[in-house]
mmCIF file of C-alpha atoms in Angstrom:
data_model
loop_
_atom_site.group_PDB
_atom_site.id
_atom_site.type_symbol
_atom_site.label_atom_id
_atom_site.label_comp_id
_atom_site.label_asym_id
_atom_site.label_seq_id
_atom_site.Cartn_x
_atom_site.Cartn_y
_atom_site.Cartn_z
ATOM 1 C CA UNK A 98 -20.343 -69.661 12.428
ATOM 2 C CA UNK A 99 -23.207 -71.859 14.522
ATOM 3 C CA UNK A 100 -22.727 -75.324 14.848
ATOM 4 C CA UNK A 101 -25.703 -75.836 12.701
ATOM 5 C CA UNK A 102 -24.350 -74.402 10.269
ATOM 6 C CA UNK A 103 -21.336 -76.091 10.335
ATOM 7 C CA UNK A 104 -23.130 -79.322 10.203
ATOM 8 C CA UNK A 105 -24.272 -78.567 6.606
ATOM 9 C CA UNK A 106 -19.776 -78.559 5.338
ATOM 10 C CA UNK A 107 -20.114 -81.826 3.987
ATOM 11 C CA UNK A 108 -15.811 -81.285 4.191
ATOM 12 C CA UNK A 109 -13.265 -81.040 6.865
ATOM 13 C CA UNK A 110 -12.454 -77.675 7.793
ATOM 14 C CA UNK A 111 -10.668 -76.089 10.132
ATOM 15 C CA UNK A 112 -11.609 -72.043 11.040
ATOM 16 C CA UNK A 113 -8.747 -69.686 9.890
ATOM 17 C CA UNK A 114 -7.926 -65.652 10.540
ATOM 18 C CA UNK A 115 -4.060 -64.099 8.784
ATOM 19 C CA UNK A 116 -3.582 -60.955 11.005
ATOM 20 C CA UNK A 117 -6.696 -59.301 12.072
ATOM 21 C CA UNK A 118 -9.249 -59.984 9.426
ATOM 22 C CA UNK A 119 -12.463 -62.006 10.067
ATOM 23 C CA UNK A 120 -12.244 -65.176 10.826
ATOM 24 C CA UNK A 121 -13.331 -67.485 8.093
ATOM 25 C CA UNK A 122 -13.564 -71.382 7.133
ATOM 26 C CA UNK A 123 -10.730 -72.953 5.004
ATOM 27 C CA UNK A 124 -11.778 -76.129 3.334
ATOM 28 C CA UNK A 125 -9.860 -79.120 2.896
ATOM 29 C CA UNK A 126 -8.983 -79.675 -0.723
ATOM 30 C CA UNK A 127 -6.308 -82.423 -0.998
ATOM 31 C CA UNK A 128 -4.314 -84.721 1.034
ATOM 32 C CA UNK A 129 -1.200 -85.650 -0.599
ATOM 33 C CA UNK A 130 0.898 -88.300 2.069
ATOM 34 C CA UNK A 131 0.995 -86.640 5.124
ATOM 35 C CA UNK A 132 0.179 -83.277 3.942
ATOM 36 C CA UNK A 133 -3.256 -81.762 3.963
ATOM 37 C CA UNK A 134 -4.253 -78.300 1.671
ATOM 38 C CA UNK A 135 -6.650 -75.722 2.802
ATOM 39 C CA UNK A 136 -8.532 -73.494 0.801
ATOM 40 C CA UNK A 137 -10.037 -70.120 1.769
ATOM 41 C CA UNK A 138 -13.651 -68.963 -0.627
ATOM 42 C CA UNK A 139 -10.295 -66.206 -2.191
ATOM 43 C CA UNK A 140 -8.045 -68.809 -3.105
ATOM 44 C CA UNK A 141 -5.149 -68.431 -0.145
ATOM 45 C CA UNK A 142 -4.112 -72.410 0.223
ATOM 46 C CA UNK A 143 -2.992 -73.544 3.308
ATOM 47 C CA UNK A 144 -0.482 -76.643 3.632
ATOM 48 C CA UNK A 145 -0.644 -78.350 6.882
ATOM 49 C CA UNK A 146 1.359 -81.570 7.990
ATOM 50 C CA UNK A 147 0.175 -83.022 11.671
ATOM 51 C CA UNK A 148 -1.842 -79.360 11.992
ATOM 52 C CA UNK A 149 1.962 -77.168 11.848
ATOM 53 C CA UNK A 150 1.567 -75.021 8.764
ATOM 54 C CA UNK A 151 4.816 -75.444 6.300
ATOM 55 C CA UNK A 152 3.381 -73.893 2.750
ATOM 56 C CA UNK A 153 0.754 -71.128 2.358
ATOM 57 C CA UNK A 154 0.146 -69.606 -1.002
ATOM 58 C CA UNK A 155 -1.734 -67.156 -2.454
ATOM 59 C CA UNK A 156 -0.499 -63.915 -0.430
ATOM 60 C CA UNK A 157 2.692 -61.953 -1.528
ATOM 61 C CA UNK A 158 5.791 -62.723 0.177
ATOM 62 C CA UNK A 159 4.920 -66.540 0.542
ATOM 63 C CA UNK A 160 6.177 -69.345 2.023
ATOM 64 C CA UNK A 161 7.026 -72.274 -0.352
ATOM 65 C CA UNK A 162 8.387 -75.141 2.084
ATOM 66 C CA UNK A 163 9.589 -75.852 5.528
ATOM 67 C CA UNK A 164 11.917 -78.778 5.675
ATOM 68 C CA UNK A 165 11.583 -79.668 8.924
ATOM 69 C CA UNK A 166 14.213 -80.635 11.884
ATOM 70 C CA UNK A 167 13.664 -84.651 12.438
ATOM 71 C CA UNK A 168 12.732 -83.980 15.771
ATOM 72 C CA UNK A 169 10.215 -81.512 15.427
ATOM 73 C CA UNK A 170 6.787 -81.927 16.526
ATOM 74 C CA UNK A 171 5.366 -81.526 13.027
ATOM 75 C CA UNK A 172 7.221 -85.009 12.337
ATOM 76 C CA UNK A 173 6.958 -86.912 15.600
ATOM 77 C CA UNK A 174 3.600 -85.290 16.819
ATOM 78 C CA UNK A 175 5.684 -85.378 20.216
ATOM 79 C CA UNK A 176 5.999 -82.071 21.899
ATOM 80 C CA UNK A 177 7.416 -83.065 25.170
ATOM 81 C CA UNK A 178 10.102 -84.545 23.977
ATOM 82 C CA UNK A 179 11.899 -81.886 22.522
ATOM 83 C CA UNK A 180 11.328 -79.235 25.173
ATOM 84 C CA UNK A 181 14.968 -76.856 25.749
ATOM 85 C CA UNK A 182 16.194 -78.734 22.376
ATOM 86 C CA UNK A 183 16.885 -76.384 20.049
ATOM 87 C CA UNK A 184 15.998 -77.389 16.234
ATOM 88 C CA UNK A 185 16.935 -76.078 12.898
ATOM 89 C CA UNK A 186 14.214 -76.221 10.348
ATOM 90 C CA UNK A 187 14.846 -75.121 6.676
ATOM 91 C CA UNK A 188 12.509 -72.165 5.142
ATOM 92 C CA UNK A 189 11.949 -71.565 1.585
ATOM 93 C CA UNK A 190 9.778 -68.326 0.284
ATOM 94 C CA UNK A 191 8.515 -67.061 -2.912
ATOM 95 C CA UNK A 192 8.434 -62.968 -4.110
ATOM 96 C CA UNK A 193 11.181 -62.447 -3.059
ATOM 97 C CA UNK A 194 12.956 -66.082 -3.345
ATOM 98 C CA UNK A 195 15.010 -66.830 -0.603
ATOM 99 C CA UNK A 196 16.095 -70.909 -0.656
ATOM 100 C CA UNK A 197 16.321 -72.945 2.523
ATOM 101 C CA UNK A 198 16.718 -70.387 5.337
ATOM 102 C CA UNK A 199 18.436 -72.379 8.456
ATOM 103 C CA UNK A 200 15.748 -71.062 11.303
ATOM 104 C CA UNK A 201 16.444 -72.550 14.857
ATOM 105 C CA UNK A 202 13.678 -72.389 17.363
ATOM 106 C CA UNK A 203 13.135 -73.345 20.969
ATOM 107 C CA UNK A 204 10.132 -75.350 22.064
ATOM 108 C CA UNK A 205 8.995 -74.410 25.774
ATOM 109 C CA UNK A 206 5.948 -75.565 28.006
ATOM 110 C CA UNK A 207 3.292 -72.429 28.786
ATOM 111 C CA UNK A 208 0.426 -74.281 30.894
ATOM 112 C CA UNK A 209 -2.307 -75.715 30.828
ATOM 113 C CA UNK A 210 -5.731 -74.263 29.199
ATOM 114 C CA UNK A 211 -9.209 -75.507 28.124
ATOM 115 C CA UNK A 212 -10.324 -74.537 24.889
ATOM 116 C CA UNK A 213 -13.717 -74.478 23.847
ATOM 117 C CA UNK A 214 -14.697 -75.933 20.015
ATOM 118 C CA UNK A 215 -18.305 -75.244 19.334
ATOM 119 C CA UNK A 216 -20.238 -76.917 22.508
ATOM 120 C CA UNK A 217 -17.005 -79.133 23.280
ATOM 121 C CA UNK A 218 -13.851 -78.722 25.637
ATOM 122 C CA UNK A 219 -10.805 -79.877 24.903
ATOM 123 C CA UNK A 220 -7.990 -79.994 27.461
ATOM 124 C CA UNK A 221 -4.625 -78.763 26.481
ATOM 125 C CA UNK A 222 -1.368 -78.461 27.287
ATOM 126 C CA UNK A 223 0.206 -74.842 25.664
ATOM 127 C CA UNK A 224 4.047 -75.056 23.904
ATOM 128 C CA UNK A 225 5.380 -72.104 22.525
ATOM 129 C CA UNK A 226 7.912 -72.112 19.900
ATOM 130 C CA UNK A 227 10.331 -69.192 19.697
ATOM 131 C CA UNK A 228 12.937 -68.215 16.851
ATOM 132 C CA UNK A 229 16.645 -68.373 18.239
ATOM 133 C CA UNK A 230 18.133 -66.241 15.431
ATOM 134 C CA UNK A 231 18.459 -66.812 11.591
ATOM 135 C CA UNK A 232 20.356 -64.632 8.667
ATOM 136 C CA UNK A 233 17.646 -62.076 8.807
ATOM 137 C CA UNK A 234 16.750 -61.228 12.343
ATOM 138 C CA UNK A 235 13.352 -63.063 11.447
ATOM 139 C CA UNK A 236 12.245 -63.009 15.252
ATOM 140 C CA UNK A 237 9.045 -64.885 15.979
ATOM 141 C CA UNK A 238 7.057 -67.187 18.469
ATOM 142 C CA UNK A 239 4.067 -69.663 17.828
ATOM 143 C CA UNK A 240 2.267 -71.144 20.477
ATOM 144 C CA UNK A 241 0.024 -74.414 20.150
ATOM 145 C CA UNK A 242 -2.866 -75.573 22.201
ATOM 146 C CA UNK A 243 -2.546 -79.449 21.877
ATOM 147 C CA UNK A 244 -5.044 -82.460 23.231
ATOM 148 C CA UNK A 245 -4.208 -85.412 24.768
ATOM 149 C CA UNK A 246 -4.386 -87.070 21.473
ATOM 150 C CA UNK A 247 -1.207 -84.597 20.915
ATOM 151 C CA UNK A 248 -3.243 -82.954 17.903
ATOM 152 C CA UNK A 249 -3.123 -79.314 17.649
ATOM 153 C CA UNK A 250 -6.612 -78.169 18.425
ATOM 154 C CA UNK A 251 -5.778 -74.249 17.883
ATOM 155 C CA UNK A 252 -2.624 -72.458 17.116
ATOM 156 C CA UNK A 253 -0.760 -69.474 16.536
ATOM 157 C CA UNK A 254 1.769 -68.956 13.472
ATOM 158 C CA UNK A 255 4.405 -66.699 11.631
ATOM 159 C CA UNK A 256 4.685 -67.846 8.410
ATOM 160 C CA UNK A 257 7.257 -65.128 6.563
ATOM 161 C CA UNK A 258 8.604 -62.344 7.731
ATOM 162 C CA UNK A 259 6.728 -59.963 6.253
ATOM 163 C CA UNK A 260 2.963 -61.714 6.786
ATOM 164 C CA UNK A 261 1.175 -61.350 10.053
ATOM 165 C CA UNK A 262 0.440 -64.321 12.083
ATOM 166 C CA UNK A 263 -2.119 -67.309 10.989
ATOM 167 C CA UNK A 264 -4.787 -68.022 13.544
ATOM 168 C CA UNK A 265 -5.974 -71.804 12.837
ATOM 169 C CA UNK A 266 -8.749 -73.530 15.039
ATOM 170 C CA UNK A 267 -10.209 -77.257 14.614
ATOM 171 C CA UNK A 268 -14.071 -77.371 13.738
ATOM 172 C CA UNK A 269 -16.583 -79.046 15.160
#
């Protein structure tokens, strides 16, 4: 989508792609505390808190919660801080139910990289977060692209087991 035409959203979005279909404008619906819900034009709603996804409906196989680890970025907005740490999060899914799933992961430090939004750059620093082993061999990594600001400008996410990867990228 052109800048121009993203100039006539009168909302804040945020551009979105599950796996390798197009990629395609969610639309922020609600914000409930710290928690913000996307919608996509076929009804998939995405739950964000500080940019980490932690609920996405609307798919098979979903994810109803993550209860995350105090320390993790999602809370603090601090990646540094919890680089080598590992932290257990809690993950809750829908069809087929599976309650509170202890998932440790391992933040680590990739690099440096520009990334381009529209006409803008932003500067980022790249983490990657990597699954350390869970109940059902659930192996995964998700890396984020985050500014100075320590928002996550773009990033890259498993969300169940059985889902492929959510692309998410900030809008102009």
């Amino acid at each position: 989508m052109k800048k121009k035409e993203f100039k006539k959203i009168i909302y804040s979005t945020k551009q979105a792609r599950i796996g390798r279909s197009k990629n395609s404008i969610i639309v922020l619906e609600e914000i409930n505390e710290d928690i913000y819900k996307w919608t996509s034009s076929n009804f998939v709603k995405v739950y964000t808190k500080n940019n980490y996804v932690m609920r996405l409906t609307g798919l098979g196989n979903e994810l109803d919660n993550i209860d995350f680890d105090p320390s993790h970025p999602a809370n603090t907005k601090n990646f540094e801080q919890i680089i080598g740490e590992e932290l257990t999060s809690f993950y809750t899914f829908n069809d087929p139910s599976l309650h509170r799933l202890p998932v440790k992961t391992l933040f680590s430090f990739v690099g440096n990289e520009v990334v381009l939004v529209s006409d803008r750059e932003y500067d980022t620093k790249v983490y990657k977060e990597k699954s350390q082993g869970n109940l059902i061999s659930w192996n995964f990594t998700n890396y984020f692209w985050v500014d100075e600001n320590n928002e996550i400008i773009k990033s890259i996410q498993s969300f169940t087991p059985k889902n492929p990867q959510i692309y998410l990228k900030k809008t102009p």
